[in-house]
Short mmCIF file of C-alpha atoms in Angstrom, two decimals:
data_model
loop_
_atom_site.label_atom_id
_atom_site.label_comp_id
_atom_site.label_asym_id
_atom_site.label_seq_id
_atom_site.Cartn_x
_atom_site.Cartn_y
_atom_site.Cartn_z
CA MET A 1 124.91 103.50 59.62
CA SER A 2 121.87 105.48 60.77
CA LEU A 3 119.47 108.16 59.56
CA ARG A 4 119.17 110.97 62.02
CA ASN A 5 115.84 112.67 61.36
CA GLY A 6 112.43 111.59 60.21
CA PRO A 7 109.33 113.35 58.93
CA ARG A 8 106.76 114.94 61.15
CA GLY A 9 108.86 114.37 64.24
CA HIS A 10 109.34 110.60 63.81
CA ALA A 11 112.62 109.58 65.44
CA SER A 12 113.51 113.25 65.66
CA GLY A 13 116.99 113.90 67.00
CA ARG A 14 117.79 110.20 67.34
CA GLY A 15 119.74 107.96 65.01
CA VAL A 16 117.55 105.38 63.28
CA PRO A 17 119.49 102.12 62.80
CA LEU A 18 119.75 100.85 59.26
CA ALA A 19 118.12 97.56 60.26
CA ALA A 20 115.17 99.49 61.69
CA VAL A 21 114.70 101.39 58.42
CA LEU A 22 114.85 98.19 56.39
CA GLN A 23 112.32 96.51 58.65
CA ALA A 24 110.03 99.53 58.63
CA VAL A 25 110.21 99.84 54.84
CA SER A 26 109.62 96.13 54.30
CA GLN A 27 106.59 96.33 56.56
CA ASP A 28 105.46 99.51 54.83
CA VAL A 29 105.50 97.84 51.39
CA GLY A 30 101.99 96.54 50.80
CA SER A 31 100.64 97.92 54.08
CA GLN A 32 97.87 100.46 54.50
CA ALA A 33 100.51 103.21 54.74
CA GLY A 34 102.04 102.56 51.29
CA CYS A 35 102.43 100.09 48.44
CA ALA A 36 105.40 99.16 46.30
CA GLN A 37 103.36 100.22 43.30
CA SER A 38 101.49 103.22 44.68
CA MET A 39 103.01 106.52 45.67
CA SER A 40 101.77 109.76 47.06
CA GLY A 41 103.33 113.03 48.14
CA PRO A 42 106.44 114.04 46.20
CA PHE A 43 106.52 110.79 44.16
CA ARG A 44 102.91 110.59 43.07
CA GLY A 45 102.67 108.93 39.70
CA VAL A 46 106.19 107.50 39.55
CA ARG A 47 106.13 103.89 38.40
CA SER A 48 107.63 101.20 40.58
CA ARG A 49 110.37 98.99 39.22
CA LEU A 50 108.79 95.97 40.87
CA PRO A 51 107.04 93.52 38.56
CA PRO A 52 103.31 93.42 39.22
CA GLU A 53 103.38 89.84 40.50
CA ARG A 54 105.60 90.98 43.42
CA CYS A 55 103.24 93.71 44.54
CA LEU A 56 102.09 92.84 48.07
CA GLY A 57 98.83 94.66 47.54
CA GLU A 58 96.18 96.10 49.85
CA ALA A 59 97.39 99.71 49.82
CA GLY A 60 97.67 100.24 46.07
CA GLN A 61 94.85 102.70 46.03
CA ARG A 62 94.90 106.15 44.41
CA ARG A 63 97.04 106.64 41.29
CA CYS A 64 98.53 103.16 41.24
CA PRO A 65 99.69 102.57 37.61
CA ARG A 66 99.05 98.84 37.93
CA VAL A 67 96.19 98.91 40.36
CA ARG A 68 94.11 96.50 38.27
CA ARG A 69 96.87 93.88 38.64
CA CYS A 70 97.46 94.38 42.38
CA PRO A 71 95.85 91.38 44.13
CA GLY A 72 95.20 93.34 47.28
CA ARG A 73 92.64 95.66 45.67
CA ARG A 74 89.52 95.41 43.49
CA SER A 75 89.52 97.24 40.18
CA LEU A 76 89.27 101.00 40.52
CA PRO A 77 88.55 103.73 37.91
CA ARG A 78 91.69 104.62 35.96
CA THR A 79 92.86 108.23 35.90
CA ALA A 80 95.11 109.97 33.41
CA LEU A 81 98.13 109.26 35.56
CA GLN A 82 97.24 105.59 35.67
CA CYS A 83 97.21 105.27 31.88
CA GLY A 84 100.29 105.01 29.72
CA HIS A 85 103.86 106.18 30.01
CA ARG A 86 103.27 109.78 28.91
CA GLY A 87 101.32 110.80 31.96
CA VAL A 88 103.85 109.12 34.21
CA ARG A 89 106.78 110.82 32.47
CA LEU A 90 105.13 114.25 32.63
CA ALA A 91 104.36 113.85 36.31
CA ARG A 92 107.91 112.75 37.05
CA GLU A 93 109.47 115.65 35.13
CA GLY A 94 107.16 118.15 36.78
CA ARG A 95 107.98 116.91 40.24
CA ALA A 96 111.71 116.93 39.46
CA ALA A 97 111.54 120.51 38.22
CA ARG A 98 109.74 121.67 41.34
CA ARG A 99 112.30 119.88 43.51
CA ARG A 100 115.19 121.59 41.72
CA SER A 101 113.46 124.93 42.12
CA ARG A 102 112.98 124.43 45.85
CA ASP A 103 116.58 123.26 46.27
CA ARG A 104 117.81 126.47 44.62
CA ARG A 105 115.71 128.47 47.07
CA GLY A 106 117.30 126.64 49.99
CA GLY A 107 114.43 124.25 50.69
CA SER A 108 114.00 120.56 49.90
CA ALA A 109 111.24 118.44 48.48
CA ALA A 110 112.23 115.67 50.79
CA GLY A 111 111.20 117.42 53.98
CA PRO A 112 113.14 117.96 57.19
CA ALA A 113 115.27 114.84 56.90
CA ALA A 114 116.91 116.05 53.67
CA ALA A 115 116.73 119.81 54.19
CA GLY A 116 120.20 121.35 54.31
CA ARG A 117 122.00 118.10 53.41
CA PRO A 118 120.26 116.36 50.46
CA GLY A 119 123.46 114.64 49.40
CA GLU A 120 123.89 112.96 52.78
CA PHE A 121 120.32 111.74 52.88
CA LEU A 122 120.33 110.45 49.29
CA ALA A 123 123.55 108.59 50.01
CA ALA A 124 121.82 106.99 52.97
CA VAL A 125 118.87 105.97 50.77
CA ARG A 126 121.21 104.38 48.25
CA ALA A 127 123.01 102.52 51.02
CA VAL A 128 119.73 101.25 52.42
CA ARG A 129 118.70 99.91 49.03
CA ARG A 130 122.08 98.29 48.41
CA VAL A 131 121.84 96.41 51.70
CA ALA A 132 118.22 95.54 51.03
CA LEU A 133 119.05 94.12 47.62
CA SER A 134 121.80 91.95 49.07
CA GLU A 135 120.17 90.87 52.34
CA SER A 136 116.41 91.29 52.35
CA ARG A 137 114.08 88.43 51.56
CA HIS A 138 111.25 90.88 50.94
CA PRO A 139 110.55 92.60 47.59
CA VAL A 140 112.82 95.65 47.41
CA PRO A 141 111.09 98.85 46.32
CA SER A 142 112.51 101.29 43.77
CA TYR A 143 114.44 104.37 44.81
CA PRO A 144 111.43 106.71 44.77
CA THR A 145 109.31 104.33 46.85
CA LEU A 146 112.13 103.67 49.30
CA PHE A 147 112.99 107.36 49.54
CA TYR A 148 109.44 108.38 50.29
CA SER A 149 108.82 105.42 52.62
CA ILE A 150 111.76 106.45 54.79
CA LEU A 151 110.39 109.97 54.98
CA SER A 152 106.72 109.31 55.48
CA CYS A 153 106.12 105.83 56.88
CA PRO A 154 105.65 105.88 60.67
CA VAL A 155 108.74 104.04 61.86
CA ARG A 156 107.72 102.25 65.03
CA PRO A 157 108.89 104.23 68.09
CA ALA A 158 110.72 101.27 69.64
CA LEU A 159 112.73 100.77 66.47
CA ALA A 160 113.27 104.48 65.98
CA MET A 161 114.85 104.77 69.40
CA GLY A 162 117.15 101.84 68.70
CA SER A 163 115.78 99.83 71.62
CA THR A 164 115.42 96.06 71.70
CA PRO A 165 112.58 93.99 73.15
CA PRO A 166 113.05 92.72 76.71
CA VAL A 167 114.52 89.28 77.21
CA PHE A 168 112.64 86.60 79.08
CA ILE A 169 114.63 84.52 81.54
CA GLY A 170 112.62 81.51 82.61
CA ALA A 171 112.84 79.39 85.72
CA GLU A 172 115.41 76.98 84.26
CA GLU A 173 117.71 79.80 83.23
CA VAL A 174 117.32 81.51 86.61
CA GLU A 175 118.16 78.23 88.35
CA LYS A 176 121.16 77.79 86.07
CA HIS A 177 122.65 81.17 86.99
CA LEU A 178 121.50 81.08 90.62
CA HIS A 179 122.13 77.44 91.46
CA ARG A 180 123.05 78.24 95.07
CA ALA A 181 121.27 80.79 97.25
CA SER A 182 124.56 81.53 99.01
CA LEU A 183 125.73 83.34 95.86
CA LEU A 184 123.41 86.19 96.89
CA LEU A 185 124.78 86.65 100.42
CA PRO A 186 127.19 89.57 99.79
CA ALA A 187 124.68 91.53 97.68
CA LEU A 188 121.82 90.90 100.14
CA GLU A 189 123.87 91.91 103.18
CA ALA A 190 124.77 95.17 101.45
CA ALA A 191 121.14 95.75 100.39
CA LEU A 192 119.79 95.15 103.91
CA ALA A 193 122.36 97.53 105.39
CA ASN A 194 121.62 100.17 102.75
CA PHE A 195 117.88 99.87 103.36
CA SER A 196 118.32 100.42 107.10
CA GLY A 197 120.64 103.33 106.35
CA GLY A 198 117.72 105.49 105.26
CA ALA A 199 118.15 108.05 102.47
CA ALA A 200 121.92 107.76 102.64
CA GLY A 201 121.64 104.08 101.75
CA GLY A 202 120.04 104.88 98.41
CA VAL A 203 117.22 102.32 98.61
CA VAL A 204 113.80 103.56 97.53
CA GLN A 205 111.12 101.04 98.42
CA PRO A 206 107.50 101.48 99.47
CA VAL A 207 105.63 98.92 101.54
CA ARG A 208 104.23 96.14 99.36
CA THR A 209 100.84 96.82 97.82
CA VAL A 210 98.53 93.82 98.17
CA LEU A 211 95.34 93.37 96.16
CA PRO A 212 92.93 90.75 97.55
CA VAL A 213 91.19 88.34 95.19
CA PRO A 214 88.36 87.37 97.59
CA ARG A 215 86.46 85.14 95.20
CA HIS A 216 89.41 82.75 94.96
CA GLY A 217 91.13 83.31 98.28
CA GLY A 218 94.20 84.82 96.67
CA TYR A 219 96.33 87.95 96.72
CA LEU A 220 98.36 89.91 94.20
CA GLY A 221 101.36 91.78 95.58
CA VAL A 222 103.25 94.58 93.80
CA MET A 223 106.80 95.24 95.02
CA PRO A 224 108.84 98.00 93.33
CA ALA A 225 112.31 99.09 94.44
CA TYR A 226 115.36 101.03 93.30
CA SER A 227 118.86 100.47 94.67
CA ALA A 228 121.29 103.31 93.97
CA ALA A 229 124.30 101.23 95.01
CA ASP A 230 123.43 98.65 92.36
CA ASP A 231 121.78 101.15 89.99
CA ALA A 232 119.00 98.61 89.59
CA LEU A 233 115.25 99.17 89.21
CA THR A 234 112.69 96.37 89.46
CA THR A 235 109.10 95.54 90.20
CA LYS A 236 107.99 92.12 91.36
CA LEU A 237 104.46 90.84 90.84
CA VAL A 238 103.68 87.99 93.21
CA THR A 239 100.51 85.98 93.79
CA PHE A 240 99.84 83.82 96.82
CA TYR A 241 96.78 81.69 97.53
CA GLU A 242 95.72 80.24 100.86
CA HIS A 243 94.18 76.88 100.00
CA LEU A 244 94.58 75.66 96.45
CA LYS A 245 92.54 72.63 95.43
CA ASP A 246 95.10 71.87 92.73
CA SER A 247 98.20 70.91 94.70
CA SER A 248 100.33 70.94 91.54
CA VAL A 249 100.10 74.75 91.45
CA PRO A 250 102.51 76.51 93.84
CA SER A 251 100.92 78.67 96.53
CA HIS A 252 103.31 81.49 95.55
CA GLN A 253 104.10 82.52 91.97
CA ALA A 254 106.10 85.56 90.93
CA THR A 255 107.52 87.53 88.02
CA VAL A 256 110.24 90.19 88.25
CA LEU A 257 110.48 93.08 85.77
CA LEU A 258 113.97 94.58 85.43
CA PHE A 259 114.21 98.11 84.01
CA GLU A 260 117.02 100.28 82.73
CA PRO A 261 117.02 102.95 85.47
CA SER A 262 118.44 105.71 83.25
CA ASN A 263 115.46 105.78 80.88
CA GLY A 264 112.84 103.32 82.15
CA THR A 265 113.20 100.78 79.33
CA LEU A 266 112.11 97.27 80.26
CA LYS A 267 115.26 95.13 79.93
CA ALA A 268 114.16 91.73 81.16
CA VAL A 269 111.24 89.70 82.46
CA LEU A 270 112.45 87.05 84.90
CA ASP A 271 110.66 84.14 86.49
CA GLY A 272 110.37 85.27 90.09
CA SER A 273 109.54 82.03 91.87
CA VAL A 274 113.13 80.77 92.00
CA ILE A 275 114.40 84.25 92.86
CA THR A 276 111.88 84.55 95.72
CA ALA A 277 112.74 81.15 97.16
CA LYS A 278 116.50 81.67 96.98
CA ARG A 279 116.67 85.23 98.25
CA THR A 280 114.27 84.51 101.14
CA ALA A 281 116.36 81.56 102.28
CA ALA A 282 119.55 83.60 101.93
CA VAL A 283 118.17 86.39 104.14
CA SER A 284 117.11 83.82 106.76
CA ALA A 285 120.66 82.44 106.64
CA ILE A 286 122.07 85.93 107.23
CA ALA A 287 119.80 86.35 110.26
CA THR A 288 120.73 82.89 111.55
CA LYS A 289 124.44 83.59 111.22
CA LEU A 290 124.02 86.70 113.36
CA LEU A 291 121.42 85.51 115.90
CA MET A 292 121.67 81.74 116.45
CA PRO A 293 123.24 80.38 119.65
CA PRO A 294 126.85 79.19 119.54
CA PHE A 295 127.35 75.51 118.77
CA ALA A 296 123.84 75.04 117.36
CA GLU A 297 123.29 71.39 116.45
CA VAL A 298 119.58 70.81 115.70
CA LEU A 299 117.65 72.43 112.83
CA CYS A 300 113.84 72.21 112.73
CA ILE A 301 111.75 73.10 109.69
CA LEU A 302 107.97 73.48 109.98
CA GLY A 303 106.46 73.20 106.51
CA ALA A 304 107.43 71.20 103.43
CA GLY A 305 106.85 73.56 100.51
CA VAL A 306 109.23 75.37 98.16
CA GLN A 307 110.68 77.52 100.93
CA ALA A 308 111.44 74.44 103.02
CA TYR A 309 113.69 73.08 100.25
CA SER A 310 115.52 76.38 99.69
CA HIS A 311 116.08 76.87 103.42
CA TYR A 312 117.32 73.31 103.84
CA ASP A 313 119.81 73.72 101.00
CA ILE A 314 121.49 76.88 102.24
CA PHE A 315 121.31 76.02 105.97
CA THR A 316 122.98 72.66 105.49
CA GLU A 317 125.55 74.30 103.21
CA LEU A 318 126.52 77.03 105.69
CA PHE A 319 125.97 75.52 109.15
CA PRO A 320 127.19 72.20 110.63
CA PHE A 321 123.91 70.88 112.03
CA LYS A 322 124.04 67.34 113.35
CA GLU A 323 120.29 66.74 113.05
CA VAL A 324 117.53 68.07 110.79
CA ARG A 325 113.85 67.59 111.64
CA ILE A 326 110.75 68.37 109.63
CA TRP A 327 107.05 68.55 110.30
CA ASN A 328 104.23 69.31 107.91
CA ARG A 329 100.47 69.36 108.37
CA THR A 330 100.28 66.70 105.64
CA LYS A 331 102.74 64.00 106.67
CA GLU A 332 103.04 62.59 103.13
CA ARG A 333 104.65 65.82 101.97
CA ALA A 334 107.11 65.71 104.85
CA VAL A 335 108.06 62.16 103.91
CA ARG A 336 108.47 63.22 100.29
CA PHE A 337 110.71 66.10 101.41
CA ALA A 338 112.90 63.79 103.49
CA SER A 339 113.39 61.42 100.57
CA ALA A 340 114.13 64.22 98.10
CA VAL A 341 116.89 66.12 99.92
CA SER A 342 120.50 65.04 100.02
CA GLY A 343 121.00 64.45 103.75
CA PRO A 344 119.22 62.58 106.53
CA VAL A 345 116.02 64.20 107.81
CA ARG A 346 113.84 63.06 110.68
CA VAL A 347 110.11 63.26 109.94
CA CYS A 348 108.17 64.21 113.08
CA SER A 349 104.54 63.41 113.75
CA SER A 350 103.81 66.74 115.50
CA ALA A 351 105.16 70.28 115.52
CA GLN A 352 105.93 70.00 119.22
CA GLU A 353 108.03 66.89 118.66
CA ALA A 354 110.00 68.65 115.93
CA VAL A 355 110.57 71.84 117.92
CA THR A 356 111.53 70.42 121.31
CA GLY A 357 115.25 70.91 121.88
CA ALA A 358 115.89 72.53 118.48
CA ASP A 359 118.49 75.30 118.33
CA VAL A 360 117.26 76.88 115.07
CA ILE A 361 113.62 76.78 113.95
CA VAL A 362 112.31 77.80 110.53
CA THR A 363 108.56 78.28 109.98
CA VAL A 364 107.63 78.27 106.29
CA THR A 365 103.89 77.54 106.33
CA MET A 366 100.65 79.04 105.05
CA ALA A 367 99.20 78.95 108.59
CA THR A 368 96.67 81.58 109.61
CA ALA A 369 96.70 80.61 113.31
CA PRO A 370 99.71 79.88 115.58
CA ILE A 371 101.49 76.57 115.04
CA LEU A 372 104.56 77.35 117.21
CA PHE A 373 104.17 78.03 120.94
CA GLY A 374 106.57 79.61 123.36
CA ASP A 375 106.52 76.86 125.97
CA TRP A 376 107.87 74.40 123.35
CA VAL A 377 110.91 76.50 122.45
CA LYS A 378 114.31 75.94 123.99
CA PRO A 379 115.67 79.07 125.76
CA GLY A 380 118.26 80.77 123.59
CA ALA A 381 116.91 79.26 120.36
CA HIS A 382 116.61 81.31 117.18
CA ILE A 383 113.41 81.33 115.07
CA ASN A 384 113.09 82.44 111.44
CA ALA A 385 109.37 83.17 110.97
CA VAL A 386 108.88 83.29 107.20
CA GLY A 387 105.16 82.56 106.70
CA ALA A 388 102.08 84.54 107.83
CA SER A 389 102.58 87.57 105.62
CA ARG A 390 99.12 89.06 106.19
CA PRO A 391 98.04 91.26 109.11
CA ASP A 392 95.51 88.67 110.30
CA TRP A 393 97.69 85.57 109.86
CA ARG A 394 99.80 83.99 112.60
CA GLU A 395 102.51 81.35 112.95
CA LEU A 396 103.85 82.23 116.43
CA ASP A 397 101.82 82.66 119.62
CA ASP A 398 101.87 85.75 121.87
CA GLU A 399 104.08 84.17 124.51
CA LEU A 400 106.87 83.45 122.07
CA MET A 401 106.59 86.86 120.41
CA LYS A 402 106.64 88.82 123.67
CA ASN A 403 109.39 86.79 125.38
CA SER A 404 111.84 86.93 122.48
CA VAL A 405 114.04 89.66 121.06
CA LEU A 406 112.32 90.61 117.80
CA PHE A 407 114.24 91.45 114.62
CA VAL A 408 112.59 92.33 111.30
CA ASP A 409 113.67 93.10 107.76
CA SER A 410 111.57 96.29 107.65
CA ARG A 411 109.84 98.05 110.55
CA ASP A 412 107.25 99.67 108.31
CA ALA A 413 106.40 96.39 106.63
CA ALA A 414 106.21 94.46 109.90
CA LEU A 415 103.85 96.99 111.46
CA THR A 416 101.67 96.94 108.33
CA GLU A 417 101.70 93.32 107.17
CA SER A 418 102.75 90.93 109.94
CA GLY A 419 99.95 89.44 112.01
CA ASP A 420 102.57 87.97 114.37
CA VAL A 421 103.82 91.48 115.17
CA ILE A 422 100.56 93.43 114.99
CA LEU A 423 98.31 91.05 116.91
CA SER A 424 100.84 90.16 119.62
CA GLY A 425 101.84 93.76 120.27
CA ALA A 426 105.50 92.67 120.43
CA GLU A 427 108.13 95.39 120.37
CA ILE A 428 110.59 95.46 117.47
CA PHE A 429 114.17 95.59 118.70
CA ALA A 430 115.98 96.16 115.42
CA GLU A 431 116.02 95.72 111.68
CA LEU A 432 118.44 93.12 110.39
CA GLY A 433 120.24 95.84 108.43
CA GLU A 434 120.94 97.73 111.65
CA VAL A 435 122.71 94.67 113.04
CA LEU A 436 124.73 94.38 109.83
CA LYS A 437 125.68 98.04 110.07
CA GLY A 438 126.69 97.61 113.70
CA THR A 439 124.24 100.15 115.09
CA LYS A 440 122.31 97.47 117.02
CA PRO A 441 123.66 94.33 118.80
CA ALA A 442 122.73 90.81 117.71
CA LEU A 443 122.13 89.26 121.20
CA PRO A 444 122.63 85.59 120.21
CA GLU A 445 122.58 84.54 123.86
CA LYS A 446 118.85 85.30 124.07
CA THR A 447 115.83 83.74 122.40
CA THR A 448 115.49 85.62 119.13
CA VAL A 449 112.86 85.84 116.40
CA PHE A 450 113.53 87.15 112.91
CA LYS A 451 110.23 88.04 111.26
CA SER A 452 110.86 87.83 107.51
CA LEU A 453 108.32 89.43 105.21
CA GLY A 454 110.56 89.78 102.17
CA MET A 455 111.53 93.11 100.66
CA ALA A 456 111.50 94.34 97.08
CA VAL A 457 115.14 95.41 97.25
CA GLU A 458 116.06 91.77 97.87
CA ASP A 459 114.38 90.89 94.57
CA THR A 460 116.18 93.81 92.92
CA VAL A 461 119.69 92.66 93.76
CA ALA A 462 118.81 89.02 93.04
CA ALA A 463 117.30 89.87 89.63
CA LYS A 464 120.32 92.00 88.75
CA PHE A 465 122.64 89.16 89.73
CA VAL A 466 120.78 86.73 87.46
CA TYR A 467 120.55 89.21 84.57
CA ASP A 468 124.24 90.06 84.74
CA ALA A 469 125.16 86.37 84.78
CA TRP A 470 122.82 85.71 81.87
CA SER A 471 124.22 88.65 79.89
CA ALA A 472 127.79 87.50 80.45
CA GLY A 473 126.90 84.10 79.02
CA ASN A 474 125.07 85.55 76.00
#
């Protein structure tokens, strides 16, 4: 059941759910806007049926018959209407007579909500009170108070529109519904192809906005996107810090906001750290599937942070590598990584030792200067360059960048954000989506570099996947 109009434009033209009215009225009782024992407007002077000890107080101000006994107010001067039953009865009869007179003339004392259909509105009021008497834990006001509260109390806009607050899906829930990054592969391949398809692909996504936090060596990134194919609208807020003294805090932290695209309502707030790690690794896996040499046997990972774990998981799931090597600037973290993952990992004492002879190389570091050099890399190898997401940061040297075939997720982003691309002057051969669409060749026989910066549309499809899985389970 719902009430369709409210006074002074409140909830105008929209059905107000019964639960919303009950909540609004229960909040209105004893608030500054009205009191169970004080009335104004068309019901001024009508006594409440509530006993005085159940008055919630504070708003029982003018013309409250029991104002002296309302704990929310100090004693006030008594008026004629506040004294005795006669004044109350006369006021009630006078108001009733004026209402009948207006009804005969085609108007209504109850305002726009009751005008033209007083019977329907009064039936709704009675139904509200019946439900309140049977279900509410709050003091239930009399008919006059309830009637006037529905008409005049400002029902909160969110309740009036029938909307619900956004859900929060934390890291554990995201991990539960996205336990394998490979679950995202079909959606991400479609999103990458749609992005590279231009306007016809239906992806609207500006280049990431990055706000520096110079005092603390950090950055705040804002990444909005809309995917028409998925009818999904999101914004990701991500922070990343270069050198944190507290190693227990991740260098990257993120939150994804998922909106209802038809009206802009915020549907969900999702922990974005798991989403970022999983979707980034999945996109690297897509690039590796297309660009790595045939019969690749050795995987090398440079870095031992969150992205190293997510890349290891999906790469060992999808590809039959015979050897996995890892190097990290802090060797203890590399050793910890090797002991934490499921398969055997060789910990290398230098980046050159790890890279030499590797068929697939993944760089997931916070380096600001090159750590991978062209003369170390095996001809025909494939490199996923995931770190160095600022225009003055580097992971790869000029020789490697210029002597490899360069693929990116987004041309605009690479030319704006990637220090590896900007500072080396390397030429971009294709976007990954163009290879997926078949408009550009993959060239796995050559040395290839996929420069991954991460795109907002990847977060969009990943967040929608998690939200849909969560909704199905709830």
